Amino acid sequence: MYKNYTSFYYAIISHRLQQCIRPILRVMKLTALFLFTVIMQASAVSYAQNVTLKDHHITLKQLFKEVRRQTGYNVFYQYDQVNTNVTIDIDFKNTPLQEVMKKSLSGQPLDFNIYENTVVIEKKDKVNNPTRTSTIPAKIDVQGLVLDENGKSLPGVTVVIKGTQISTSTDSNGQFSLRNVEERAVLLVSFVGYDSQEIQASAKVTIKLVPKLAELSEVVVVAYGKQKKATLTGAVTQVTGEEVAKSPVTNVNNALQGRLPGLQFQQTSGQPGSDGASVNIRGFGSALTIVDGVATDISQLNPNDIESITVLKDGAAAMYGFKAANGAIIVTTKHGKTGAPVLSLDIYRGLQGNAVAYPKLLNAGQFVELSDEAAINIASAQNPNGPLPSLPYSQEDVQKWIAGTAPGYQSTDWHKLIFKNYAPLTNASLSIRGGTDATKYFISGGFLDQDGLLRSNTSTFKRYNFRSNVDFKISKRLKASFNVSGRLENTLAPPGPGITDGGGGTSVVSAIIRSYPIYTPYANNNTNYFGATNVIGVNPLATASTQAGYYNNSKAVLNASGTIEYQIPYVDGLTASLNYNYEYDNTNSKTWLKQYSLYNYSPSTGAYNVVSTANSPSTLNQYNYQGGIPSDLQLSLKYDHTFGADHHVTGLLLLQKTKTNSDGYSVQRNFSLDALDQLQLGDILNQTINVNNPFSQTAYMGYAARINYDYKAKYLAEFGGRYDYSWKFPNGGGFFPEVSAGWVISKENFFKVPFISNLKLKLSWARTPDDANFNGFNYISGYNYPSGSYLFTTGAPTNGLQVGSYANPNLTWLVGTLYNGGLEWGMWKGMITGEFNVFYRKRTGLPATVQVTYPSVTGINPPQANLNQDNTRGFELQLSFNKRFGDFGLTLSPNVAYSRTRNGFQVNPPAGSAWSNYTGGSAYRNANLGRGYIAIGQFQNQQQINSAPIQDGEGNLTLRPGDIRYKDINGDGVINGDDQTAISRGTFPQLQYGLNTTLAYKGFDLSVLFAGASEFDVNYAAELQDPLFNGSNTFQFFTDRWHHENIFDPSSPWVPGKYPSTIVGGSNNNNQSSTFWTKSGTYLRLKTLDLGYSLSKSLLQGTGIGSARFYFSGQNLFILTGVKYLDPENLAGNGRGSFYPIQKVFSLGLNLTF
Amino acid sequence: MKKLHYILCLLALVISSCKKDFVNLQPTTIISGTAAYSTPSAVYALMASFYSRIGSNFEDQTYSEGFPPNYTGTWTDESIGTFPWANVSNNVSGGFGWWDYGLMKDLNDFIAKVPGANITQDLRTRYLAEAKFLRAYMYFGMVKRYGGVPIITKVLVPGVDNLQVPRSTEQQVYDFVGGQLDSVINVLSPAYGDGSDKFRATKYTAYALKCRAMLYAASEAEYGSVQINGLVGIPASAATDYWQKAHDAGQAIIQSGAFGLYQGNADPAANFQQLFNGTDATNNREIIFAKAYTLPNNAYSLDFFNEPQSFKVDWGNYTNPTVELVEQFEYTDGSPGKLKVNDANGNPIPYKNPADLFAGKDPRFFASILYPNAEWHANGDPKGGYIELRRGIVVGTDTLINEDLSKTYGTGANAITFNGKDGPTVSNESTKTGFFMKKFLTESSTFVPNLNKSSATGIIFRYGEVLLNFAEAAIELGNTSDALTAINQIRSRAGIRLLSAVTRDQVRHERTVEMAFENQRYWDLRRWHIADKVFNNTPLHALFPYLVWKDNTSPANMSYIFRIVQVPNRPTRTFIPSTYYFSIGTGGADSYLKQNPGY
């Protein structure tokens, strides 16, 4: 209390003093101020001291001294305002102090106040007569409230008294207060994403901020810095962290789809812990991902930590050097803000289920029937008039299975037994953000707990994130920041191949399709005994259960980064900074394959007999891997200055050195006693140690320089270049320049289209080197060790030493040349904005080996050389409509992006003929082509087969009605490899699009994101192409097949169906790659739907809660596509269906700030 | 300005100190060319690499080092592969290429450099000879597939040498192999005395290879025909010379007395089984050359792929011997091996114990093949210790089958599953023929047939083969007494009645039986040029046992009957004559090579 009190009267005494103690003032709580005011009033009447004094020509100085002596009251005044040498005459006898002071100062231009035991003396006009003088304005206390465009309070808004350094920021209720503001002062109110406003100070102010016209004032993160969007010349898109956090996704990558045009996506699994989409920019290949200046993975970040995500698509990424040859995705995390600490809490809980249902498998009746049919079909194919072959299931049994009523003839739905429909997902995130001018902080923690769909709960993912970003302003010129972040990831899954594999293995999904529905999950329905199935050692229920063991993978990542920035004196706008980053990650995984048995039940003896034993003996494989960036050093000089009023120049000089390390090994032991799953308890005999990831290092170094110049923000230019070194080419660095230019046409005087507020043309050109796909140490020729091993004596292997491939010391970067042209526009004050970019990238010197140049008898194993070429072209269009209709706010932002890669020159084997060159070559044609036959329907009868061109190489004798007919492309009367042609475009979409819509009405907000893709194909394969593939069960849709009217009578007439007839081992003819099995993958998916409601201010009053928002969020809610049985977005199983589907998620959440 | 100056100087200093050495890393798995020949252990490691690179089991993949399994035996009449994907082709010559001129280049490089290596003169001489042996082995592996191939004996240098080396004739390649072996036979020691005798080239290894190679050359001359100017085929006139060379090479081994037939067990069947699945080759007199294995990293998966249904881990069942092979095994009295399934009237003969059907068979049958009710892992194994094979149950005139292993017939104590626990089945993974392969498999009760857990020694050359090669060469030369002696040695060890006279067919028959699954049949069918006759839309057969049901009787007291049927769900087999020689890759820079006929 005393502290507050003194602060206050010091403030009255002196402006200068006040400025010194401003930080203290600013942290004062409003409540304290109010309290103080009350005391002030009380103190004004609490004095009661008398003075006795009589003198002539006493100076004020002497008087004050005497007053102090007699009353014990201090007398305060300011030297330069109170002339204490003035003499007066006084005569007081036990006069109250008040009276004494009044009389003494009556002839002086002075006045006084008495506070508690202090007398404060000031010039008269200051205390009593604020309106009397114009030179020193009056002071007022300002109480303010800042609202957003929807009338919601805005916390964290910075309020500065213009022309001073006095500032504050709004609290969690959007309120602020400033004491003793000059009445005519102007308050400057600013907030990220909003237009700054200036407003005259008055006691009560309410400020409504208007969102920024993004096109003009936004600041965009670029390589090693930031730039105003208005003067940007590169192809850059940005999304805010707020938007990213809206999707209830576990993996940041998945939240970006549809939001950032030019970023291409494919999510290949929905399994907890491995559900991240693969992302690349413009179809170029894997992009550099950067978090706060450090090249690192972004997928497992806490979405609530993200301030913004920026994608550099063209030469703008070139400053990062060859690592960013395919562009860069830059994540900036949140940093502290000046103001009181704001605590934010975000919690949601969701339910996940398959976005596209797993296709139904045959039930027992269908299965035994189809199995018999397949056996009859193959037998009758070999011997059309022969007797019925040995059938897998007797006709009587088939009837029993179809009826399904007799005991022991009940069908098992394995899929339903293993998978549930919905599994929970919980995410919580807590952060505290605040700071002063000197120290700002952002500290957060996040927690994610995701369950998989296995009923056995053996598939889960947990993640714990923390981050601490602290910024210091040490002096006017010196700044520092220290950021630490880390996370723990824990993935639990069934062991071995896990839930999915490429198919055919013993993974859970494969086990489900391989196990016949005629087997029961438990022997004699006794849950203590897993039943044996047709596949030895496999029972899907057991495979998914904890009794089969587990795969438990823990990953810990620590990232630390320190920056010191120094504003160099004497040169305005020149800053030097040093940044050092360190990252360490450790992966520790345990694969525990526990032995378990499968039984059958013998009713005669009542015994459960072991039919087979899986995972025998029990083994534990423990894998440890360390990776990371032991050092990443960045030294830079930055310059930013405006010459005159119009010439704005920024510059950058940079040195970066990066090393990465990795090292790992695994140990495996067998367990004779497997009650405990600890490595040290295993048998040391037959222990296996594998160095899966032997020690390896990479090193990179580069110097970069960049100059940006703009004239009146109208003519824009950027020149940059980087001199790069890679460990793969230590003998030669390379210089790679980058140039871009922009012209803001709308700023020209001749441009007179009033509704167009912004029109900018951008062009860029860059050389983009890359060392990807080059092997290390190509420049060395030597002998590889170890290379195989051989036993010259029993029990003792000798490691081999083998001649390596030839060295190519001339090997160097592949070099891309990237052109980008773009147009940005804004209309009706930003109601409609848009950007259109076209690009073309040509790459030469891609690595390839010239094997084919030398006859094979030379045995030459040539090294990589810079040989191949390719090019990629495409466009992106992004539009945004943003408008308020009263209380109703609407944003619509559609985007579309197209990219296609073509091969240029490719090293192909010299073709034997023009035809084989045409069919087999890859040069100068679209990359990613799938080849096969063109299906022209199905044979309707034997006559058609007999008269058709030979297409099976065996006189069409193997063909049957219903089989697929192929087109004889070259018309030579025979259908063979020469009749194959390009029939599909690969599985990665060339066209991707998105539509993001947000609606706001009073407390409600709705955000809907559609995303989709086109220009790619799904090629059904294996299980989805071939019924009873590999002796497994099959999908129900295959029952719509060509078959005999009576399947047990091959001479009965054929009944047509959608699919060819079923035959054991599959039909060579029908399993060819053909258009019959190819479908366009085009889809449109409701990616995210987010509906929120914020409680009104009045409701929250007095709760201590600044804001509260409840929301419902849905992810992947529905999909429109022509693709059946598969998720077109998820083609991990290569069209086999053995995948973990992408999940749809329904979640309910709550955001709170305090 | 002074401060600025300092700062700029500092920055300049930091930047200039960052030389490109920063990106100059040291390789962790590459050593220099000079180091490779500078120490004995480095040269030893070079040799280890050469031996290890002679392919899976020295190019014939007998023991399934690779994945998935692929055995030449399943392409012949010996057996079929059980998995659904193994039945797709009815083409016998699956074909597996062997065109490793990369290894050839490294061998040629070694042969040129080892005389200058920093090791003793003795070692230089020996390693040089071993490398030449390996090179001969490589050429033999190629000539038996492709006929004549380009003979390269030095490292070809682009721009200096003619790289388009044409194919030599088949005869030239065989002569090169023979000549190279002759040159090392006199250099290589009969033994090294360091425990490595069985696992690297010795004098007798070279003889054994020569014996086999010359036998192949002689067969080609005798039974093949010369095409495309001798690139494939050998003139018939050369036959006698090659038979003689094969005979002489065999005789050199026989007369050395260094080897003999394995006779470690008094029981002939157990003896024959032990011959193949020991881990200690050093004390096995029959082994001339073998590949040693050891856990954990130098092991293979033969057991994993071939264990019968109820004993396997995951895979298993792969090699299913056919009735055709089973009937090749005679009875010990020398009578033909036809199975006594039906009586003279064509009615099935009931057998109390299914194993009784095989009573009196050649002991090698019991060592090579698992049959209904055969003992297996019987030594204390909890899984039952025998092979149970039952296709179904015959009730009156009905035959009842059910592929569901859990389904039983009968009630109470007399209930029994339709199928045996090991099959046979039509659609499941178990055997399709009613038999499993036994040769090479490990029977120990503690052995778990998991992936990469087989480590029994893999035999490449054994004395038994030398005797059979010798016998074949002798009979072709008209020297029946040499042939008879050799064949009777084989039969005597096998425990079967000796012959009093021998014909060419009997020699071939003995070979089929003695070396079943040993990767010989496939090549024999080819070099004798009989494959197109043996496989001409030819069905292969399975043996299906059925339990004959008697009401109110324990199944243990019922009997079995057998039916021989065409292997279900498997096409017939046909050998296309043009595939006597494999296709040569003539793509790209190899387009100058002359392709074999028929491709």
mmCIF file of N, CA, C and O in Angstrom, chain A residues 382 391-392 397 408 514 516 518-519 536 568 604 616 635 637 703 727 783 785 789-792 800-802 852 856 859 910 1030, chain B residues 4 14 18 23 29 31 45-46 53 85 99 105 196 199 298 312 401-405 407 412-413 429 448 450 571 588-590:
data_model
loop_
_atom_site.group_PDB
_atom_site.id
_atom_site.type_symbol
_atom_site.label_atom_id
_atom_site.label_comp_id
_atom_site.label_asym_id
_atom_site.label_seq_id
_atom_site.Cartn_x
_atom_site.Cartn_y
_atom_site.Cartn_z
ATOM 1 N N GLN A 382 -9.233 -77.098 -66.590
ATOM 2 C CA GLN A 382 -8.245 -78.051 -67.099
ATOM 3 C C GLN A 382 -8.908 -79.203 -67.830
ATOM 4 O O GLN A 382 -8.383 -79.720 -68.793
ATOM 5 N N LEU A 391 -13.565 -81.384 -53.466
ATOM 6 C CA LEU A 391 -14.017 -80.057 -53.044
ATOM 7 C C LEU A 391 -13.510 -79.713 -51.650
ATOM 8 O O LEU A 391 -13.444 -80.578 -50.776
ATOM 9 N N PRO A 392 -13.192 -78.489 -51.412
ATOM 10 C CA PRO A 392 -12.791 -78.102 -50.060
ATOM 11 C C PRO A 392 -13.921 -78.336 -49.057
ATOM 12 O O PRO A 392 -13.670 -78.715 -47.921
ATOM 13 N N ASP A 397 -22.130 -79.623 -46.400
ATOM 14 C CA ASP A 397 -21.569 -78.625 -45.496
ATOM 15 C C ASP A 397 -21.889 -77.213 -45.947
ATOM 16 O O ASP A 397 -22.176 -76.335 -45.142
ATOM 17 N N GLY A 408 -22.077 -75.356 -34.354
ATOM 18 C CA GLY A 408 -20.758 -75.425 -34.976
ATOM 19 C C GLY A 408 -20.731 -74.871 -36.384
ATOM 20 O O GLY A 408 -19.718 -74.926 -37.056
ATOM 21 N N ARG A 514 -7.152 -63.137 -43.854
ATOM 22 C CA ARG A 514 -6.657 -64.489 -44.128
ATOM 23 C C ARG A 514 -7.440 -65.560 -43.360
ATOM 24 O O ARG A 514 -7.430 -66.719 -43.741
ATOM 25 N N TYR A 516 -10.470 -67.632 -42.147
ATOM 26 C CA TYR A 516 -11.785 -67.951 -42.693
ATOM 27 C C TYR A 516 -12.876 -67.713 -41.656
ATOM 28 O O TYR A 516 -12.669 -67.953 -40.461
ATOM 29 N N ILE A 518 -15.228 -69.484 -41.076
ATOM 30 C CA ILE A 518 -15.766 -70.743 -40.558
ATOM 31 C C ILE A 518 -15.083 -71.153 -39.261
ATOM 32 O O ILE A 518 -15.461 -72.129 -38.645
ATOM 33 N N TYR A 519 -14.067 -70.394 -38.858
ATOM 34 C CA TYR A 519 -13.397 -70.735 -37.601
ATOM 35 C C TYR A 519 -13.914 -69.855 -36.481
ATOM 36 O O TYR A 519 -14.335 -68.726 -36.696
ATOM 37 N N ILE A 536 -1.981 -71.248 -39.799
ATOM 38 C CA ILE A 536 -1.332 -71.786 -38.618
ATOM 39 C C ILE A 536 -0.756 -70.652 -37.789
ATOM 40 O O ILE A 536 -0.172 -69.712 -38.298
ATOM 41 N N ILE A 568 23.562 -2.534 -33.978
ATOM 42 C CA ILE A 568 24.879 -1.920 -34.042
ATOM 43 C C ILE A 568 24.729 -0.397 -34.038
ATOM 44 O O ILE A 568 23.946 0.156 -34.800
ATOM 45 N N SER A 604 -14.429 -85.611 -27.372
ATOM 46 C CA SER A 604 -14.368 -86.955 -26.809
ATOM 47 C C SER A 604 -13.634 -86.960 -25.486
ATOM 48 O O SER A 604 -14.052 -87.592 -24.527
ATOM 49 N N SER A 616 6.975 -68.319 -31.206
ATOM 50 C CA SER A 616 7.758 -69.239 -30.395
ATOM 51 C C SER A 616 9.214 -69.212 -30.844
ATOM 52 O O SER A 616 9.486 -69.379 -32.016
ATOM 53 N N LEU A 635 24.944 -16.974 -38.035
ATOM 54 C CA LEU A 635 25.452 -15.641 -37.738
ATOM 55 C C LEU A 635 24.904 -14.735 -38.819
ATOM 56 O O LEU A 635 25.017 -15.056 -40.003
ATOM 57 N N LEU A 637 23.926 -10.561 -40.244
ATOM 58 C CA LEU A 637 23.874 -9.106 -40.197
ATOM 59 C C LEU A 637 22.636 -8.708 -40.971
ATOM 60 O O LEU A 637 22.468 -9.119 -42.117
ATOM 61 N N TYR A 703 26.820 -19.570 -47.061
ATOM 62 C CA TYR A 703 26.827 -18.122 -46.872
ATOM 63 C C TYR A 703 25.706 -17.572 -47.729
ATOM 64 O O TYR A 703 25.586 -17.951 -48.892
ATOM 65 N N TRP A 727 28.112 -32.065 -47.354
ATOM 66 C CA TRP A 727 29.078 -33.147 -47.084
ATOM 67 C C TRP A 727 29.155 -34.124 -48.240
ATOM 68 O O TRP A 727 30.126 -34.858 -48.383
ATOM 69 N N TYR A 783 37.113 -49.775 -50.703
ATOM 70 C CA TYR A 783 36.545 -51.088 -50.438
ATOM 71 C C TYR A 783 35.539 -50.976 -49.310
ATOM 72 O O TYR A 783 35.817 -50.341 -48.293
ATOM 73 N N TYR A 785 33.449 -52.213 -46.205
ATOM 74 C CA TYR A 785 33.597 -53.171 -45.119
ATOM 75 C C TYR A 785 32.596 -52.848 -44.048
ATOM 76 O O TYR A 785 32.446 -51.706 -43.680
ATOM 77 N N SER A 789 29.472 -61.971 -45.176
ATOM 78 C CA SER A 789 30.408 -62.698 -44.326
ATOM 79 C C SER A 789 30.385 -64.160 -44.716
ATOM 80 O O SER A 789 29.427 -64.640 -45.321
ATOM 81 N N TYR A 790 31.439 -64.831 -44.388
ATOM 82 C CA TYR A 790 31.584 -66.236 -44.785
ATOM 83 C C TYR A 790 32.283 -66.984 -43.667
ATOM 84 O O TYR A 790 33.117 -66.421 -42.954
ATOM 85 N N LEU A 791 31.915 -68.257 -43.524
ATOM 86 C CA LEU A 791 32.552 -69.063 -42.487
ATOM 87 C C LEU A 791 33.604 -69.967 -43.105
ATOM 88 O O LEU A 791 33.271 -70.905 -43.818
ATOM 89 N N PHE A 792 34.873 -69.673 -42.815
ATOM 90 C CA PHE A 792 35.931 -70.575 -43.257
ATOM 91 C C PHE A 792 36.086 -71.734 -42.280
ATOM 92 O O PHE A 792 36.631 -72.769 -42.622
ATOM 93 N N GLY A 800 33.353 -59.831 -44.844
ATOM 94 C CA GLY A 800 33.926 -59.668 -46.172
ATOM 95 C C GLY A 800 34.321 -58.235 -46.464
ATOM 96 O O GLY A 800 33.828 -57.289 -45.842
ATOM 97 N N LEU A 801 35.206 -58.096 -47.418
ATOM 98 C CA LEU A 801 35.676 -56.781 -47.871
ATOM 99 C C LEU A 801 35.472 -56.747 -49.379
ATOM 100 O O LEU A 801 35.951 -57.636 -50.078
ATOM 101 N N GLN A 802 34.752 -55.782 -49.849
ATOM 102 C CA GLN A 802 34.361 -55.817 -51.255
ATOM 103 C C GLN A 802 34.671 -54.511 -51.955
ATOM 104 O O GLN A 802 34.482 -53.426 -51.390
ATOM 105 N N VAL A 852 23.730 -48.821 -68.007
ATOM 106 C CA VAL A 852 23.384 -49.278 -69.337
ATOM 107 C C VAL A 852 24.389 -48.881 -70.393
ATOM 108 O O VAL A 852 24.369 -49.393 -71.500
ATOM 109 N N SER A 856 27.061 -55.556 -69.784
ATOM 110 C CA SER A 856 27.077 -56.146 -68.448
ATOM 111 C C SER A 856 28.331 -56.957 -68.194
ATOM 112 O O SER A 856 28.745 -57.108 -67.050
ATOM 113 N N GLY A 859 31.049 -55.808 -65.892
ATOM 114 C CA GLY A 859 30.861 -55.877 -64.450
ATOM 115 C C GLY A 859 31.008 -54.532 -63.777
ATOM 116 O O GLY A 859 31.068 -54.452 -62.558
ATOM 117 N N PRO A 910 19.386 -48.306 -73.953
ATOM 118 C CA PRO A 910 19.132 -48.123 -75.374
ATOM 119 C C PRO A 910 18.076 -49.143 -75.793
ATOM 120 O O PRO A 910 18.169 -50.315 -75.463
ATOM 121 N N ASN A 1030 -4.399 -65.340 -52.474
ATOM 122 C CA ASN A 1030 -3.452 -65.968 -51.564
ATOM 123 C C ASN A 1030 -4.165 -66.855 -50.536
ATOM 124 O O ASN A 1030 -3.791 -66.943 -49.385
ATOM 125 N N LEU B 4 31.704 -0.461 -34.287
ATOM 126 C CA LEU B 4 31.200 -1.154 -35.469
ATOM 127 C C LEU B 4 32.342 -1.906 -36.144
ATOM 128 O O LEU B 4 32.205 -3.063 -36.549
ATOM 129 N N VAL B 14 34.998 -14.844 -37.679
ATOM 130 C CA VAL B 14 34.202 -16.058 -37.499
ATOM 131 C C VAL B 14 33.924 -16.703 -38.844
ATOM 132 O O VAL B 14 34.068 -17.912 -39.026
ATOM 133 N N CYS B 18 35.479 -20.484 -40.857
ATOM 134 C CA CYS B 18 34.620 -21.588 -41.244
ATOM 135 C C CYS B 18 35.044 -22.117 -42.593
ATOM 136 O O CYS B 18 34.426 -21.818 -43.611
ATOM 137 N N VAL B 23 32.497 -29.545 -43.781
ATOM 138 C CA VAL B 23 31.632 -30.515 -44.454
ATOM 139 C C VAL B 23 32.397 -31.747 -44.916
ATOM 140 O O VAL B 23 31.867 -32.601 -45.605
ATOM 141 N N THR B 29 32.504 -46.779 -43.450
ATOM 142 C CA THR B 29 32.479 -48.164 -43.937
ATOM 143 C C THR B 29 33.331 -48.372 -45.191
ATOM 144 O O THR B 29 33.168 -49.345 -45.886
ATOM 145 N N ILE B 31 37.264 -48.489 -46.811
ATOM 146 C CA ILE B 31 38.710 -48.398 -46.610
ATOM 147 C C ILE B 31 39.393 -48.293 -47.965
ATOM 148 O O ILE B 31 38.825 -48.635 -48.997
ATOM 149 N N ALA B 45 39.694 -61.088 -45.681
ATOM 150 C CA ALA B 45 38.342 -60.531 -45.758
ATOM 151 C C ALA B 45 37.877 -60.426 -47.207
ATOM 152 O O ALA B 45 36.702 -60.634 -47.507
ATOM 153 N N LEU B 46 38.822 -60.116 -48.119
ATOM 154 C CA LEU B 46 38.459 -60.089 -49.540
ATOM 155 C C LEU B 46 38.003 -61.476 -49.988
ATOM 156 O O LEU B 46 36.992 -61.632 -50.671
ATOM 157 N N ARG B 53 29.740 -64.344 -51.888
ATOM 158 C CA ARG B 53 28.969 -63.828 -53.014
ATOM 159 C C ARG B 53 28.661 -64.878 -54.067
ATOM 160 O O ARG B 53 28.022 -64.578 -55.069
ATOM 161 N N TRP B 85 0.409 -69.092 -54.290
ATOM 162 C CA TRP B 85 1.115 -68.357 -55.342
ATOM 163 C C TRP B 85 2.169 -69.202 -56.037
ATOM 164 O O TRP B 85 2.815 -68.775 -56.966
ATOM 165 N N TRP B 99 24.157 -64.250 -63.658
ATOM 166 C CA TRP B 99 24.918 -63.486 -64.647
ATOM 167 C C TRP B 99 25.686 -62.425 -63.879
ATOM 168 O O TRP B 99 25.472 -61.238 -64.043
ATOM 169 N N LYS B 105 34.301 -59.418 -62.313
ATOM 170 C CA LYS B 105 35.256 -58.300 -62.399
ATOM 171 C C LYS B 105 36.106 -58.238 -61.127
ATOM 172 O O LYS B 105 37.327 -58.085 -61.193
ATOM 173 N N SER B 196 39.533 -75.357 -42.014
ATOM 174 C CA SER B 196 38.798 -74.715 -43.100
ATOM 175 C C SER B 196 38.696 -75.594 -44.345
ATOM 176 O O SER B 196 38.200 -75.162 -45.370
ATOM 177 N N PHE B 199 35.391 -75.913 -46.225
ATOM 178 C CA PHE B 199 34.650 -74.703 -46.553
ATOM 179 C C PHE B 199 35.354 -73.798 -47.550
ATOM 180 O O PHE B 199 34.889 -72.695 -47.811
ATOM 181 N N ASN B 298 24.412 -65.758 -39.679
ATOM 182 C CA ASN B 298 24.727 -66.577 -40.834
ATOM 183 C C ASN B 298 23.866 -67.834 -40.785
ATOM 184 O O ASN B 298 24.345 -68.919 -40.517
ATOM 185 N N LYS B 312 5.049 -76.223 -37.672
ATOM 186 C CA LYS B 312 5.681 -75.053 -38.262
ATOM 187 C C LYS B 312 5.459 -73.803 -37.424
ATOM 188 O O LYS B 312 4.616 -73.755 -36.531
ATOM 189 N N ILE B 401 -15.626 -84.981 -46.289
ATOM 190 C CA ILE B 401 -14.443 -84.142 -46.092
ATOM 191 C C ILE B 401 -14.880 -82.815 -45.497
ATOM 192 O O ILE B 401 -16.034 -82.410 -45.624
ATOM 193 N N ASN B 402 -13.959 -82.172 -44.849
ATOM 194 C CA ASN B 402 -14.229 -80.847 -44.296
ATOM 195 C C ASN B 402 -12.891 -80.191 -44.042
ATOM 196 O O ASN B 402 -12.045 -80.729 -43.345
ATOM 197 N N GLU B 403 -12.746 -79.019 -44.609
ATOM 198 C CA GLU B 403 -11.435 -78.353 -44.490
ATOM 199 C C GLU B 403 -11.268 -77.629 -43.164
ATOM 200 O O GLU B 403 -10.203 -77.140 -42.848
ATOM 201 N N ASP B 404 -12.333 -77.532 -42.432
ATOM 202 C CA ASP B 404 -12.258 -76.831 -41.149
ATOM 203 C C ASP B 404 -11.631 -77.763 -40.115
ATOM 204 O O ASP B 404 -12.179 -78.794 -39.770
ATOM 205 N N LEU B 405 -10.460 -77.346 -39.644
ATOM 206 C CA LEU B 405 -9.703 -78.225 -38.749
ATOM 207 C C LEU B 405 -10.438 -78.521 -37.445
ATOM 208 O O LEU B 405 -10.092 -79.435 -36.729
ATOM 209 N N LYS B 407 -13.684 -79.165 -37.141
ATOM 210 C CA LYS B 407 -14.906 -79.952 -37.300
ATOM 211 C C LYS B 407 -14.609 -81.448 -37.100
ATOM 212 O O LYS B 407 -13.615 -81.963 -37.596
ATOM 213 N N GLY B 412 -18.821 -88.317 -28.958
ATOM 214 C CA GLY B 412 -18.191 -88.777 -27.728
ATOM 215 C C GLY B 412 -16.748 -89.154 -27.932
ATOM 216 O O GLY B 412 -16.005 -88.463 -28.626
ATOM 217 N N ALA B 413 -16.375 -90.252 -27.329
ATOM 218 C CA ALA B 413 -14.970 -90.669 -27.364
ATOM 219 C C ALA B 413 -14.526 -91.050 -28.766
ATOM 220 O O ALA B 413 -13.342 -91.095 -29.058
ATOM 221 N N GLU B 429 -3.223 -74.239 -46.086
ATOM 222 C CA GLU B 429 -1.797 -74.134 -46.381
ATOM 223 C C GLU B 429 -1.057 -75.456 -46.267
ATOM 224 O O GLU B 429 0.078 -75.561 -46.652
ATOM 225 N N VAL B 448 13.419 -74.656 -32.670
ATOM 226 C CA VAL B 448 12.230 -73.921 -33.097
ATOM 227 C C VAL B 448 12.457 -73.448 -34.525
ATOM 228 O O VAL B 448 13.370 -72.667 -34.789
ATOM 229 N N ASN B 450 12.090 -71.254 -36.654
ATOM 230 C CA ASN B 450 11.735 -69.886 -36.988
ATOM 231 C C ASN B 450 12.546 -69.370 -38.166
ATOM 232 O O ASN B 450 13.467 -70.036 -38.642
ATOM 233 N N PRO B 571 -2.203 -77.171 -61.857
ATOM 234 C CA PRO B 571 -2.262 -77.524 -63.276
ATOM 235 C C PRO B 571 -1.255 -78.624 -63.613
ATOM 236 O O PRO B 571 -0.364 -78.938 -62.824
ATOM 237 N N GLY B 588 19.529 -52.913 -73.694
ATOM 238 C CA GLY B 588 20.520 -51.855 -73.533
ATOM 239 C C GLY B 588 21.843 -52.161 -74.171
ATOM 240 O O GLY B 588 21.912 -52.605 -75.316
ATOM 241 N N ALA B 589 22.904 -51.956 -73.416
ATOM 242 C CA ALA B 589 24.245 -52.112 -73.950
ATOM 243 C C ALA B 589 24.568 -53.573 -74.245
ATOM 244 O O ALA B 589 25.606 -53.876 -74.820
ATOM 245 N N ASP B 590 23.707 -54.480 -73.847
ATOM 246 C CA ASP B 590 23.934 -55.896 -74.123
ATOM 247 C C ASP B 590 23.255 -56.343 -75.410
ATOM 248 O O ASP B 590 23.212 -57.534 -75.717
#
